[in-house]
Each structure stands twice: as structure tokens, then as C-alpha cells.
Short mmCIF file of C-alpha atoms in Angstrom, two decimals:
data_model
loop_
_atom_site.label_atom_id
_atom_site.label_comp_id
_atom_site.label_asym_id
_atom_site.label_seq_id
_atom_site.Cartn_x
_atom_site.Cartn_y
_atom_site.Cartn_z
CA MET T 845 -41.49 -88.11 6.95
CA ALA T 846 -38.05 -86.45 6.91
CA ILE T 847 -38.65 -85.01 10.41
CA HIS T 848 -39.58 -88.46 11.72
CA SER T 849 -36.45 -89.92 10.13
CA ASP T 850 -34.22 -87.23 11.67
CA PHE T 851 -35.80 -87.73 15.10
CA LYS T 852 -35.29 -91.48 14.94
CA ARG T 853 -31.67 -91.06 13.85
CA ASP T 854 -30.79 -88.42 16.46
CA TRP T 855 -32.65 -89.81 19.47
CA LEU T 856 -33.46 -93.50 18.98
CA SER T 857 -30.47 -94.96 17.13
CA ASN T 858 -28.17 -97.02 19.36
CA PRO T 859 -29.57 -95.58 22.65
CA LYS T 860 -27.46 -97.78 24.96
CA THR T 861 -24.16 -96.61 23.51
CA GLU T 862 -25.34 -93.01 23.36
CA PHE T 863 -26.46 -93.13 27.01
CA LEU T 864 -23.18 -94.60 28.26
CA ALA T 865 -21.18 -92.06 26.23
CA GLY T 866 -23.22 -89.23 27.74
CA LEU T 867 -22.65 -90.63 31.23
CA VAL T 868 -18.87 -90.62 30.71
CA VAL T 869 -19.05 -87.00 29.57
CA ALA T 870 -21.20 -86.02 32.57
CA LEU T 871 -18.67 -87.45 35.02
CA ALA T 872 -15.80 -85.71 33.26
CA LEU T 873 -17.74 -82.42 33.14
CA ILE T 874 -18.15 -82.10 36.90
CA PRO T 875 -14.60 -81.18 37.94
CA GLU T 876 -14.11 -79.05 34.83
CA ALA T 877 -17.30 -77.06 35.42
CA ILE T 878 -16.26 -76.49 39.04
CA GLY T 879 -12.77 -75.50 37.95
CA PHE T 880 -14.06 -73.01 35.36
CA ALA T 881 -16.38 -71.46 37.95
CA ILE T 882 -13.41 -71.03 40.30
CA ILE T 883 -11.43 -69.39 37.46
CA ALA T 884 -14.28 -66.92 36.96
CA GLY T 885 -14.41 -66.25 40.71
CA VAL T 886 -17.94 -67.54 41.28
CA ASP T 887 -19.64 -70.33 43.23
CA PRO T 888 -19.20 -73.85 41.71
CA ARG T 889 -22.94 -74.15 41.16
CA VAL T 890 -22.74 -71.33 38.58
CA GLY T 891 -20.48 -73.48 36.39
CA LEU T 892 -22.40 -76.71 37.03
CA TYR T 893 -25.82 -75.20 36.30
CA ALA T 894 -24.41 -73.62 33.14
CA SER T 895 -23.00 -76.93 31.91
CA PHE T 896 -26.34 -78.67 32.51
CA SER T 897 -28.37 -75.96 30.78
CA ILE T 898 -26.13 -75.43 27.76
CA ALA T 899 -25.68 -79.15 27.09
CA VAL T 900 -29.40 -79.92 27.27
CA ILE T 901 -30.49 -76.95 25.14
CA ILE T 902 -27.81 -77.37 22.49
CA SER T 903 -28.63 -81.07 22.20
CA MET T 904 -32.10 -80.13 20.96
CA ILE T 905 -31.48 -77.06 18.80
CA GLY T 906 -27.77 -77.10 17.93
CA GLY T 907 -26.48 -77.80 14.45
CA ARG T 908 -23.79 -80.39 15.31
CA PRO T 909 -25.17 -83.62 16.84
CA GLY T 910 -22.77 -85.32 19.22
CA MET T 911 -20.84 -82.16 20.07
CA ILE T 912 -20.68 -81.22 23.76
CA SER T 913 -21.20 -77.62 24.86
CA ALA T 914 -20.91 -76.42 28.46
CA ALA T 915 -19.13 -73.89 30.66
CA THR T 916 -15.58 -73.44 29.35
CA ALA T 917 -12.28 -71.89 30.40
CA ALA T 918 -12.16 -69.83 27.18
CA VAL T 919 -15.23 -67.88 28.33
CA ALA T 920 -14.48 -68.03 32.08
CA VAL T 921 -11.17 -66.16 31.81
CA LEU T 922 -12.89 -63.26 30.03
CA VAL T 923 -15.28 -62.48 32.89
CA VAL T 924 -12.82 -62.42 35.80
CA PRO T 925 -12.63 -58.58 35.87
CA LEU T 926 -16.42 -58.26 35.53
CA VAL T 927 -17.10 -60.55 38.51
CA ARG T 928 -14.32 -58.98 40.57
CA ASP T 929 -15.43 -55.38 39.99
CA HIS T 930 -19.21 -55.71 39.77
CA GLY T 931 -20.31 -59.08 41.16
CA VAL T 932 -21.89 -62.28 39.90
CA GLU T 933 -25.27 -60.69 39.05
CA TYR T 934 -23.58 -58.72 36.30
CA LEU T 935 -22.16 -62.01 35.00
CA PHE T 936 -25.67 -63.41 34.62
CA ALA T 937 -26.76 -60.30 32.70
CA ALA T 938 -23.65 -60.46 30.51
CA THR T 939 -24.43 -64.10 29.70
CA ILE T 940 -27.95 -63.17 28.58
CA LEU T 941 -26.57 -60.40 26.36
CA MET T 942 -23.93 -62.82 25.06
CA GLY T 943 -26.74 -65.04 23.80
CA ILE T 944 -28.42 -62.09 22.09
CA PHE T 945 -25.18 -61.15 20.33
CA GLN T 946 -24.74 -64.72 19.12
CA ALA T 947 -28.30 -64.81 17.78
CA ILE T 948 -27.57 -61.59 15.87
CA ALA T 949 -24.39 -63.21 14.54
CA ALA T 950 -26.53 -66.06 13.20
CA LEU T 951 -28.85 -63.58 11.47
CA LEU T 952 -25.82 -61.90 9.89
CA ARG T 953 -24.48 -65.33 8.82
CA LEU T 954 -21.12 -64.70 10.49
CA ASP T 955 -20.69 -68.47 10.56
CA LEU T 956 -19.69 -68.16 6.89
CA LEU T 957 -16.42 -66.57 8.04
CA MET T 958 -15.31 -70.08 8.97
CA ARG T 959 -14.69 -70.64 5.26
CA PHE T 960 -11.63 -68.41 5.60
CA VAL T 961 -10.05 -70.59 8.28
CA SER T 962 -7.46 -72.77 6.58
CA ARG T 963 -6.76 -76.42 7.29
CA SER T 964 -3.40 -75.43 8.78
CA VAL T 965 -5.14 -73.16 11.32
CA ILE T 966 -7.58 -75.90 12.29
CA THR T 967 -4.73 -78.40 12.75
CA GLY T 968 -2.87 -75.89 14.89
CA PHE T 969 -6.03 -75.20 16.89
CA VAL T 970 -6.56 -78.91 17.55
CA ASN T 971 -2.96 -79.53 18.57
CA ALA T 972 -2.92 -76.46 20.82
CA LEU T 973 -6.09 -77.58 22.59
CA ALA T 974 -4.63 -81.04 23.10
CA ILE T 975 -1.58 -79.45 24.73
CA LEU T 976 -3.75 -77.19 26.91
CA ILE T 977 -5.88 -80.14 28.01
CA PHE T 978 -2.73 -81.99 29.07
CA MET T 979 -1.28 -78.91 30.78
CA ALA T 980 -4.53 -78.50 32.73
CA GLN T 981 -3.89 -81.89 34.35
CA ILE T 982 -0.40 -80.98 35.58
CA PRO T 983 -1.64 -79.25 38.79
CA GLN T 984 -3.32 -82.56 39.70
CA LEU T 985 0.01 -84.35 39.26
CA THR T 986 2.34 -81.95 41.05
CA GLY T 987 2.72 -80.60 44.56
CA GLU T 988 4.11 -81.74 47.87
CA ALA T 989 0.72 -82.97 49.07
CA LEU T 990 0.50 -85.61 46.35
CA THR T 991 1.12 -89.24 47.21
CA TRP T 992 2.41 -92.11 45.13
CA GLN T 993 -1.12 -93.51 45.04
CA THR T 994 -2.12 -90.61 42.76
CA TYR T 995 0.37 -91.64 40.09
CA ALA T 996 -0.50 -95.31 40.55
CA MET T 997 -4.21 -94.61 40.02
CA VAL T 998 -3.55 -92.47 36.94
CA ALA T 999 -1.39 -95.27 35.48
CA LEU T 1000 -4.07 -97.85 36.29
CA GLY T 1001 -6.74 -95.63 34.75
CA LEU T 1002 -4.79 -95.29 31.51
CA ALA T 1003 -4.17 -99.04 31.46
CA ILE T 1004 -7.92 -99.66 31.74
CA ILE T 1005 -8.77 -97.06 29.09
CA TYR T 1006 -6.35 -98.46 26.54
CA GLY T 1007 -6.57 -102.11 27.52
CA LEU T 1008 -10.29 -102.73 28.00
CA PRO T 1009 -11.25 -102.21 24.31
CA LYS T 1010 -9.02 -105.16 23.43
CA LEU T 1011 -11.23 -107.37 25.64
CA THR T 1012 -14.68 -105.86 25.19
CA THR T 1013 -16.42 -102.78 23.81
CA LEU T 1014 -19.70 -103.27 25.70
CA ILE T 1015 -18.86 -100.37 28.01
CA PRO T 1016 -16.80 -97.27 27.14
CA SER T 1017 -13.35 -97.73 28.62
CA PRO T 1018 -13.21 -94.21 30.13
CA LEU T 1019 -16.42 -94.97 32.05
CA ALA T 1020 -14.98 -98.30 33.18
CA ALA T 1021 -11.86 -96.53 34.45
CA ILE T 1022 -13.90 -94.02 36.45
CA VAL T 1023 -16.15 -96.73 37.94
CA ILE T 1024 -13.30 -99.13 38.82
CA LEU T 1025 -11.05 -96.48 40.34
CA GLY T 1026 -14.01 -94.91 42.11
CA ALA T 1027 -14.99 -98.25 43.63
CA LEU T 1028 -11.38 -98.91 44.58
CA SER T 1029 -11.12 -95.54 46.32
CA ILE T 1030 -14.52 -95.58 48.01
CA TYR T 1031 -15.01 -99.23 48.91
CA GLY T 1032 -11.58 -100.80 48.59
CA SER T 1033 -9.60 -98.30 50.61
CA GLY T 1034 -10.53 -99.89 53.94
CA LEU T 1035 -9.66 -103.39 52.77
CA LEU T 1036 -6.31 -102.33 51.37
CA GLU T 1037 -5.43 -100.55 54.59
CA HIS T 1038 -6.59 -103.47 56.74
CA TYR T 1039 -4.80 -106.27 54.87
CA PHE T 1040 -1.84 -104.49 53.24
CA GLY T 1041 -1.43 -101.32 55.25
CA ILE T 1042 -1.96 -99.23 52.09
CA LYS T 1043 -4.07 -96.13 52.59
CA ILE T 1044 -5.47 -94.52 49.42
CA ASP T 1045 -4.85 -90.81 49.91
CA VAL T 1046 -5.82 -88.89 46.77
CA PHE T 1047 -7.76 -85.76 45.90
CA THR T 1048 -11.45 -86.25 45.12
CA VAL T 1049 -14.10 -84.35 43.16
CA GLY T 1050 -15.39 -82.97 46.45
CA ASP T 1051 -12.04 -81.29 47.07
CA MET T 1052 -12.62 -79.16 43.96
CA GLY T 1053 -15.60 -77.39 45.52
CA GLU T 1054 -18.97 -77.90 47.15
CA LEU T 1055 -21.58 -79.57 44.94
CA PRO T 1056 -25.06 -78.00 44.85
CA ASP T 1057 -27.96 -79.90 46.40
CA SER T 1058 -30.84 -78.16 44.65
CA LEU T 1059 -32.14 -77.73 41.11
CA PRO T 1060 -31.51 -74.51 39.17
CA TRP T 1061 -34.42 -72.09 39.07
CA PHE T 1062 -35.49 -68.99 37.17
CA HIS T 1063 -33.47 -66.04 38.38
CA ILE T 1064 -33.71 -62.39 37.29
CA PRO T 1065 -30.29 -60.72 37.54
CA GLN T 1066 -30.35 -58.23 40.37
CA ILE T 1067 -28.88 -55.25 38.55
CA PRO T 1068 -30.10 -51.76 37.67
CA ILE T 1069 -31.65 -51.58 34.20
CA THR T 1070 -29.72 -48.54 32.95
CA TRP T 1071 -27.48 -47.47 30.09
CA GLU T 1072 -24.58 -47.54 32.52
CA THR T 1073 -25.20 -51.25 33.17
CA LEU T 1074 -25.29 -51.90 29.42
CA ARG T 1075 -22.03 -49.98 29.02
CA ILE T 1076 -20.42 -52.21 31.66
CA ILE T 1077 -21.58 -55.60 30.41
CA ALA T 1078 -21.63 -55.06 26.62
CA PRO T 1079 -17.84 -55.30 26.03
CA TYR T 1080 -17.67 -58.53 28.07
CA SER T 1081 -20.72 -59.97 26.32
CA LEU T 1082 -19.32 -59.18 22.89
CA ALA T 1083 -15.96 -60.80 23.74
CA MET T 1084 -17.69 -63.86 25.22
CA ALA T 1085 -19.94 -64.19 22.16
CA ALA T 1086 -17.03 -63.93 19.72
CA VAL T 1087 -14.76 -66.38 21.54
CA GLY T 1088 -17.64 -68.77 22.19
CA LEU T 1089 -18.68 -68.87 18.55
CA LEU T 1090 -15.11 -69.18 17.33
CA GLU T 1091 -14.42 -72.19 19.53
CA SER T 1092 -17.83 -73.73 18.83
CA LEU T 1093 -17.60 -73.47 15.04
CA LEU T 1094 -14.02 -74.73 14.98
CA THR T 1095 -14.98 -77.64 17.23
CA ALA T 1096 -17.96 -78.38 14.98
CA SER T 1097 -15.60 -78.63 12.00
CA ILE T 1098 -13.36 -81.00 13.95
CA VAL T 1099 -16.30 -83.21 14.94
CA ASP T 1100 -17.41 -83.15 11.29
CA ASP T 1101 -14.05 -84.68 10.40
CA LEU T 1102 -14.15 -87.22 13.23
CA THR T 1103 -17.62 -88.45 12.30
CA GLU T 1104 -17.31 -87.90 8.53
CA THR T 1105 -20.61 -86.01 8.56
CA ARG T 1106 -21.71 -82.43 7.98
CA SER T 1107 -23.16 -79.94 10.42
CA ASP T 1108 -25.37 -76.87 10.11
CA LYS T 1109 -23.11 -74.00 11.23
CA LYS T 1110 -25.90 -71.40 11.06
CA ARG T 1111 -28.14 -73.53 13.26
CA GLU T 1112 -25.24 -74.12 15.65
CA THR T 1113 -24.72 -70.36 15.93
CA TYR T 1114 -28.40 -69.86 16.75
CA GLY T 1115 -28.27 -72.75 19.21
CA GLN T 1116 -25.28 -71.34 21.07
CA GLY T 1117 -27.05 -68.02 21.36
CA ILE T 1118 -30.29 -69.48 22.70
CA ALA T 1119 -28.42 -71.78 25.11
CA ASN T 1120 -26.44 -68.92 26.63
CA PHE T 1121 -29.48 -66.62 26.72
CA VAL T 1122 -31.50 -69.17 28.72
CA THR T 1123 -28.54 -70.08 30.94
CA GLY T 1124 -28.20 -66.49 32.14
CA TRP T 1125 -31.77 -66.64 33.48
CA ILE T 1126 -31.05 -69.65 35.73
CA GLY T 1127 -27.90 -68.31 37.36
CA GLY T 1128 -25.34 -69.82 34.99
CA MET T 1129 -22.24 -68.51 33.27
CA GLY T 1130 -21.60 -68.41 29.54
CA GLY T 1131 -20.18 -71.37 27.65
CA CYS T 1132 -19.51 -72.89 24.26
CA ALA T 1133 -18.44 -76.14 22.60
CA MET T 1134 -15.74 -78.21 24.31
CA ILE T 1135 -13.37 -80.14 22.08
CA GLY T 1136 -12.10 -82.33 24.92
CA GLN T 1137 -15.54 -83.45 26.03
CA SER T 1138 -16.67 -83.80 22.42
CA VAL T 1139 -13.75 -86.15 21.74
CA ILE T 1140 -14.66 -88.16 24.87
CA ASN T 1141 -18.19 -88.46 23.54
CA ILE T 1142 -17.13 -89.53 20.05
CA LYS T 1143 -14.50 -91.97 21.33
CA SER T 1144 -17.10 -93.48 23.69
CA GLY T 1145 -19.50 -94.11 20.81
CA GLY T 1146 -21.73 -91.04 21.12
CA SER T 1147 -22.38 -89.12 17.91
CA ARG T 1148 -26.05 -88.14 18.09
CA ARG T 1149 -28.16 -85.65 20.04
CA LEU T 1150 -29.10 -88.20 22.67
CA SER T 1151 -25.56 -88.45 24.07
CA THR T 1152 -25.33 -84.66 24.49
CA PHE T 1153 -28.75 -84.56 26.15
CA VAL T 1154 -27.81 -87.41 28.52
CA ALA T 1155 -24.55 -85.64 29.41
CA GLY T 1156 -26.46 -82.54 30.56
CA VAL T 1157 -29.24 -84.38 32.38
CA MET T 1158 -26.94 -86.88 34.08
CA LEU T 1159 -24.66 -84.05 35.18
CA LEU T 1160 -27.57 -82.58 37.13
CA VAL T 1161 -28.69 -85.98 38.42
CA LEU T 1162 -25.19 -86.81 39.62
CA ILE T 1163 -24.52 -83.54 41.45
CA VAL T 1164 -27.98 -83.12 42.98
CA GLY T 1165 -29.13 -86.70 43.51
CA LEU T 1166 -25.82 -88.48 44.05
CA GLY T 1167 -23.69 -85.59 45.24
CA PRO T 1168 -22.12 -87.28 48.30
CA LEU T 1169 -21.11 -90.31 46.21
CA VAL T 1170 -19.84 -88.27 43.27
CA ALA T 1171 -17.80 -86.11 45.64
CA GLN T 1172 -15.77 -89.22 46.54
CA ILE T 1173 -14.71 -90.01 42.95
CA PRO T 1174 -10.90 -89.80 42.87
CA MET T 1175 -9.49 -87.04 40.71
CA PRO T 1176 -6.76 -89.37 39.31
CA ALA T 1177 -9.51 -91.28 37.48
CA LEU T 1178 -10.67 -88.11 35.71
CA VAL T 1179 -7.07 -87.02 35.11
CA ALA T 1180 -6.45 -90.33 33.34
CA VAL T 1181 -9.51 -89.72 31.14
CA MET T 1182 -8.36 -86.21 30.23
CA ILE T 1183 -4.82 -87.40 29.43
CA PHE T 1184 -6.43 -89.96 27.13
CA VAL T 1185 -8.44 -87.15 25.55
CA SER T 1186 -5.37 -84.98 25.01
CA ILE T 1187 -3.53 -87.87 23.35
CA SER T 1188 -6.54 -88.70 21.18
CA THR T 1189 -7.11 -85.05 20.25
CA PHE T 1190 -3.55 -84.29 19.14
CA ARG T 1191 -3.07 -84.81 15.41
CA TRP T 1192 0.09 -86.91 15.52
CA LYS T 1193 0.12 -87.16 11.74
CA SER T 1194 1.00 -83.47 11.61
CA PHE T 1195 4.60 -84.36 12.53
CA THR T 1196 5.06 -86.37 9.35
CA GLU T 1197 3.10 -83.85 7.29
CA ILE T 1198 5.68 -81.20 8.09
CA THR T 1199 8.17 -82.96 5.83
CA HIS T 1200 6.04 -82.66 2.69
CA HIS T 1201 3.64 -79.77 3.31
CA PRO T 1202 4.61 -76.30 2.00
CA TRP T 1203 6.58 -74.31 4.55
CA PRO T 1204 3.95 -71.52 4.78
CA SER T 1205 1.33 -74.10 5.85
CA ASN T 1206 3.69 -75.50 8.48
CA PHE T 1207 4.52 -72.01 9.71
CA VAL T 1208 0.81 -71.15 10.08
CA MET T 1209 0.13 -74.37 11.98
CA ILE T 1210 3.07 -73.94 14.37
CA ALA T 1211 2.33 -70.24 14.91
CA THR T 1212 -1.26 -71.06 15.83
CA VAL T 1213 -0.11 -73.66 18.35
CA VAL T 1214 2.49 -71.36 19.89
CA MET T 1215 0.12 -68.39 20.24
CA VAL T 1216 -2.69 -70.45 21.77
CA VAL T 1217 -0.40 -72.22 24.24
CA ALA T 1218 1.49 -69.03 25.12
CA THR T 1219 -1.61 -66.87 25.69
CA HIS T 1220 -4.17 -69.54 26.61
CA ASP T 1221 -6.44 -67.47 24.36
CA LEU T 1222 -7.91 -69.45 21.49
CA SER T 1223 -9.10 -66.35 19.65
CA ILE T 1224 -5.60 -64.81 19.53
CA GLY T 1225 -4.09 -68.04 18.22
CA VAL T 1226 -6.74 -68.55 15.55
CA LEU T 1227 -6.71 -64.92 14.44
CA THR T 1228 -2.91 -65.09 14.19
CA GLY T 1229 -3.21 -68.19 12.01
CA VAL T 1230 -5.88 -66.63 9.80
CA LEU T 1231 -3.84 -63.44 9.38
CA LEU T 1232 -0.71 -65.38 8.44
CA SER T 1233 -2.71 -67.55 6.03
CA GLY T 1234 -3.99 -64.42 4.33
CA ILE T 1235 -0.52 -62.92 4.07
CA PHE T 1236 0.99 -66.08 2.62
CA PHE T 1237 -1.89 -66.48 0.19
CA ALA T 1238 -1.56 -62.89 -1.00
CA TRP T 1239 2.19 -63.38 -1.46
CA LYS T 1240 1.62 -66.57 -3.45
CA VAL T 1241 -0.89 -64.86 -5.74
CA ARG T 1242 1.52 -61.94 -6.13
CA GLN T 1243 4.18 -64.31 -7.44
CA LEU T 1244 1.84 -65.34 -10.28
CA VAL T 1245 1.67 -61.82 -11.72
CA THR T 1246 3.49 -61.60 -15.07
CA ILE T 1247 4.87 -58.45 -16.68
CA GLN T 1248 6.30 -58.09 -20.19
CA ASP T 1249 7.16 -54.99 -22.15
CA PHE T 1250 8.14 -54.25 -25.78
CA VAL T 1251 9.29 -51.09 -27.53
CA GLU T 1252 7.97 -50.64 -31.10
CA VAL T 1253 9.48 -47.47 -32.62
CA THR T 1254 7.63 -44.72 -30.68
CA THR T 1255 5.28 -47.05 -28.80
CA HIS T 1256 6.03 -48.84 -25.52
CA ARG T 1257 3.74 -51.82 -24.97
CA TYR T 1258 3.23 -53.40 -21.50
CA VAL T 1259 1.51 -56.77 -21.09
CA PHE T 1260 0.23 -57.48 -17.57
CA GLY T 1261 -1.13 -60.88 -16.45
CA GLY T 1262 -2.44 -62.33 -13.20
CA GLN T 1263 -4.38 -60.94 -10.25
CA ILE T 1264 -3.96 -57.22 -9.65
CA PHE T 1265 -4.84 -56.31 -6.06
CA PHE T 1266 -3.39 -54.48 -3.06
CA GLY T 1267 -0.60 -57.05 -2.72
CA SER T 1268 0.66 -56.80 -6.30
CA VAL T 1269 -0.03 -53.25 -7.50
CA ASP T 1270 3.49 -52.07 -6.64
CA MET T 1271 4.86 -54.48 -9.26
CA LEU T 1272 2.98 -52.61 -11.99
CA TYR T 1273 4.30 -49.21 -10.99
CA GLU T 1274 7.87 -50.46 -10.64
CA ALA T 1275 7.71 -52.03 -14.13
CA MET T 1276 6.75 -48.77 -15.83
CA GLU T 1277 9.36 -46.60 -17.54
CA PHE T 1278 8.64 -42.91 -17.11
CA ASN T 1279 10.16 -39.91 -18.87
CA GLU T 1280 11.24 -42.03 -21.84
CA GLU T 1281 12.61 -40.07 -24.75
CA GLY T 1282 11.27 -40.93 -28.19
CA ILE T 1283 8.12 -42.63 -26.83
CA ASN T 1284 4.82 -41.01 -27.80
CA THR T 1285 2.34 -43.80 -27.04
CA VAL T 1286 2.07 -46.27 -24.18
CA VAL T 1287 -0.14 -49.34 -24.63
CA ILE T 1288 -1.17 -51.27 -21.49
CA ASP T 1289 -2.45 -54.75 -22.43
CA VAL T 1290 -4.43 -56.45 -19.63
CA HIS T 1291 -6.00 -59.32 -21.58
CA ASP T 1292 -4.66 -61.82 -19.01
CA ALA T 1293 -5.08 -59.65 -15.92
CA HIS T 1294 -7.93 -59.10 -13.48
CA PHE T 1295 -8.38 -56.02 -11.29
CA TRP T 1296 -9.81 -56.78 -7.86
CA ASP T 1297 -9.93 -53.72 -5.61
CA ILE T 1298 -9.57 -49.96 -5.27
CA SER T 1299 -5.83 -50.37 -4.74
CA ALA T 1300 -5.64 -51.76 -8.28
CA THR T 1301 -7.80 -49.02 -9.80
CA GLY T 1302 -5.91 -46.39 -7.82
CA MET T 1303 -2.56 -47.61 -9.15
CA LEU T 1304 -3.92 -47.60 -12.69
CA ASP T 1305 -5.02 -43.98 -12.19
CA LYS T 1306 -1.59 -43.07 -10.87
CA ILE T 1307 0.23 -44.64 -13.82
CA VAL T 1308 -2.08 -43.12 -16.43
CA GLU T 1309 -1.99 -39.68 -14.85
CA ARG T 1310 1.80 -39.59 -14.74
CA LEU T 1311 2.13 -40.77 -18.35
CA GLN T 1312 -0.43 -38.23 -19.55
CA ASN T 1313 1.34 -35.47 -17.64
CA GLU T 1314 4.42 -36.38 -19.68
CA GLY T 1315 2.41 -35.73 -22.85
CA LYS T 1316 2.08 -39.35 -23.86
CA THR T 1317 -0.99 -41.03 -25.34
CA VAL T 1318 -2.18 -43.94 -23.18
CA GLU T 1319 -4.22 -46.87 -24.52
CA LEU T 1320 -5.62 -49.55 -22.20
CA ILE T 1321 -6.67 -52.70 -24.06
CA GLY T 1322 -8.12 -56.11 -23.24
CA MET T 1323 -9.79 -55.31 -19.94
CA ASN T 1324 -12.46 -57.87 -19.01
CA GLU T 1325 -15.97 -56.78 -18.14
CA ALA T 1326 -15.67 -57.23 -14.36
CA SER T 1327 -12.44 -55.26 -14.19
CA ALA T 1328 -13.87 -52.56 -16.49
CA THR T 1329 -16.89 -52.15 -14.22
CA LEU T 1330 -14.60 -51.73 -11.23
CA VAL T 1331 -12.46 -49.15 -13.03
CA GLU T 1332 -15.51 -47.21 -14.22
CA LYS T 1333 -16.90 -47.09 -10.69
CA TYR T 1334 -13.79 -46.18 -8.75
CA SER T 1335 -11.44 -44.47 -11.19
CA GLU T 1336 -10.59 -40.88 -10.33
CA ASN T 1337 -10.69 -39.99 -14.02
CA GLU T 1338 -14.07 -38.49 -14.88
CA ARG T 1339 -14.28 -40.36 -18.23
CA PRO T 1340 -11.65 -43.10 -17.87
CA PHE T 1341 -12.49 -45.26 -20.91
CA GLU T 1342 -13.05 -42.51 -23.43
CA SER T 1343 -9.94 -40.62 -22.37
CA LEU T 1344 -7.77 -43.71 -22.47
CA GLY T 1345 -9.10 -45.16 -25.66
CA ILE T 1346 -9.87 -48.46 -23.95
CA VAL T 1347 -10.50 -51.40 -26.25
CA GLY T 1348 -11.90 -54.88 -25.56
CA HIS T 1349 -14.11 -54.54 -22.53
#
């Protein structure tokens, strides 16, 4: 009964809206898939077939309904040296191995690492992607060959996108903009030139590259099956798998927020792996989730599996069945859609949040944005943000460590509180007084402290050893059970508790 309910929700709820949303995504995918193929140095059909395959497969087995996955720039830039030095057949093999690595990642539950990505990193990731999406449109808006009609069509497209919802929501406004501007360019150009002397001279989808006219088919990569081949493709496959999963899982979290629903990250990891594995066997390149296209889908009303499935199928229908017509769609229409996406994706509220969020959170967010935009590498930006988040968190926890000490005749008592780990152990050592005259016994009270790692146990060993070498008696009291277990296991003292006279564990 639950399976039937899930099927009805994912595939049969609001089919008209889901279909139209998928159609908008399919139209917007075409130039991007061609562009990513060109970045990788391969034929446009490699990117288009990949986008079709990944979208269709992930719609059925992915863990985040409504999210769009296809060929992406994040993966394309990684394979440029592979294609240049070894050829496209090695790319197909690397894509297959990429899928295998991602499936292994799902088995190892590496998706759980997303729990260590802070909200500041995710906000920075979103804002950086919005900036990159906008920057990707600049080449379509600059250059001596551009005419004023390009800017006029982009402005008209944005006016339709933002204005139409105020009149009607029966059709997604991005789709309306593409259809109206396409009709104006294809069918209205002659009338405008005849009556007003205005010739519409703009770049079209066909100018991006030749569209395929045949369906993808099973293709065995033509490479030698040797250890040398594995040595060549494995580093690329591993990088593609890591970047692809990172972007996919982050995008899934963003779509979770947009739709106020939850997703299955483990299933999504499996789905990405299977989608890329299959795509390599039909002559496609690797891919992952696309935040821009996912936002288009959500903003157009698509949030279920049907919209993602339609996006993949209609992409193939459009390029193979309606290729000559699709090739005439003006690029300014798609540029207007992507500018709308970049504006919608950017978290404008983050500007006001800067004034009342803690400065470490703001620093992490800004650093993530800067690194992603500067390197165009999402993994570097996110890893920078995660690293900074960890450093700031460790510093904050360090500040909570408390140290008190009292001298009672011939006994020096130290009271430690807080979390004792690699980031705070130096505070313990610096607080200790060594070579004290008149002190015979040192009591270390850790009732309010917790030892977390070998750095903590190592520092305790160091302190005790030095005090004992001075001839002092050392007593360690109040250690909780978890900390005591850690000390017993990793202490360099053969019999740490007996020799120290530990009490209270």
C-alpha cells in the first residue's frame, strides 16, 4: 500500500504542472549540455546523451524527487586532460568507473559526511553557484558580434518571466518566455524586417554546436583492458565521483529546503552511481545534480519524479525529433531564463544576516563564495568552508575550557573543566607549575572535564611523567568512565590508574 502511495505521489500528482516544468528544464538543458561537452573537448552529442540518460535514470532511482541531474561543468572541467591526452573512449570508461566508485561510496555511507557541512558553507555554496550561473551568461552578452536585439530580447524575456505570473500561472513563465521569443525569432523576423526594417540577428541554439539526429545506443569503450588503462582513468574517475557526489548531496539539501521535504541521501548516492555507470555505456560523459536546473524545475512547479523524467525524455525528443526547430531557438531567451535562475538561487537574505550572525559564520560563508568563484571548483570552495568551520568550532570549544588551581600546604590542586582534545591540550600544560619547592603532592581534578582523543591522553602522560620525575605524588580524581576507558587504552603508562591513584572513574 505504501509503494502504491509513493508511486501515485511521485508520478501521478499534478501531471500537467510536472510535465510543463520538465519541458522548461529540457529546453534550458540543451545549450548547457552542449557547452559542457565543448568544455570537455568532445562532440556535443556526448553531453546531450549524458544529460538524457542521467536525468531519466535518476528520476526513477534517485533519493531526491524533483532534483535535476545531468552533464555538468563541475565534472566536465576535470576530464579535459584525459580527453586531450587519451581520447573520448577513455572518457566513457572513466565515467563507468566513476559510477562504480559512487556505488562504493553509498555502501560506505559517505553521504553521512554531509552532516559536517555547516549552514554557513551551504549558504556560501548557493551564493557562489548563483554568481557562477550569472557569470556563465556574460559571454552571451559581450562581444563585437552582438547586436542590440540580443539585449532587447533578454530584457523582454525577463519581463515575461517576472510579469506573466501576475496575470496567470497556467504556464510556467520561463517556458512562456522561451516560446514567445522563439516564435518572434523564427516566425516574426520576416514580418519585422518587411514592415519595420528590423532584422533579428541573434545567436541561436544551433550556433552552440550540431545537434544529434539519432538515438543513443549501447557502446563498449574501445580501450585496452589492462592495468595501465586502469592507472590512467582511476584518478579521473575518483575525482569525478567525489565532485559529483559533493555537488549532488549539497544540491539535494538545498532542494530539501526549497520544498520543505526530506530526501534519502544514501539512495541518491546509489542513484548517481548507477546513472553514471549506465551513461558510460551509451557514449555519455559523467554528470551530477544541477542546482540551476533544479531551481528552474522547482520554480516552474515541478517537485516530483515525473518532472525530472520528462526533462530527460523531452531533451531527447527535442534534439532528435525537433532538432532543426530547436536549433533556431534564440540564445537570449535561454540567457534570460538563466539570469532569472541566478537571481532566484542567490540567498539575498544573507546580506542582512551578516549584521547579526557571529563573525566566524560570516567569514566561512564569504570564504566559501570567494574560493568557489575564484577557482570555479566547487569542491575546493566547500572543503575550504568545512575546514574553516572545523577550526572555528575547535577554537570556540577551546574557549570553554576552565582551569583553577589551589595550593594547600604541600599539595597543589588543579581543577580542569570542559572538553580536552587536540585543540585545548596546550592550555593544560601551560597551567601546570613544575619544579615547585615545598610541594609533595599534585592533585588533578577532572570531574568537569572530558578527554576526547590521543592528544589529550598524550598530554596527560606528559604532565604526569614530568611531575613524577620531580619526585612528586600525582593523584588523578573524578575522571568519567568514557575518559577513563580512553586513558586506559592509549596511555603510555603501563598501569596508569594504579600508579596515579585515580579515584572516581
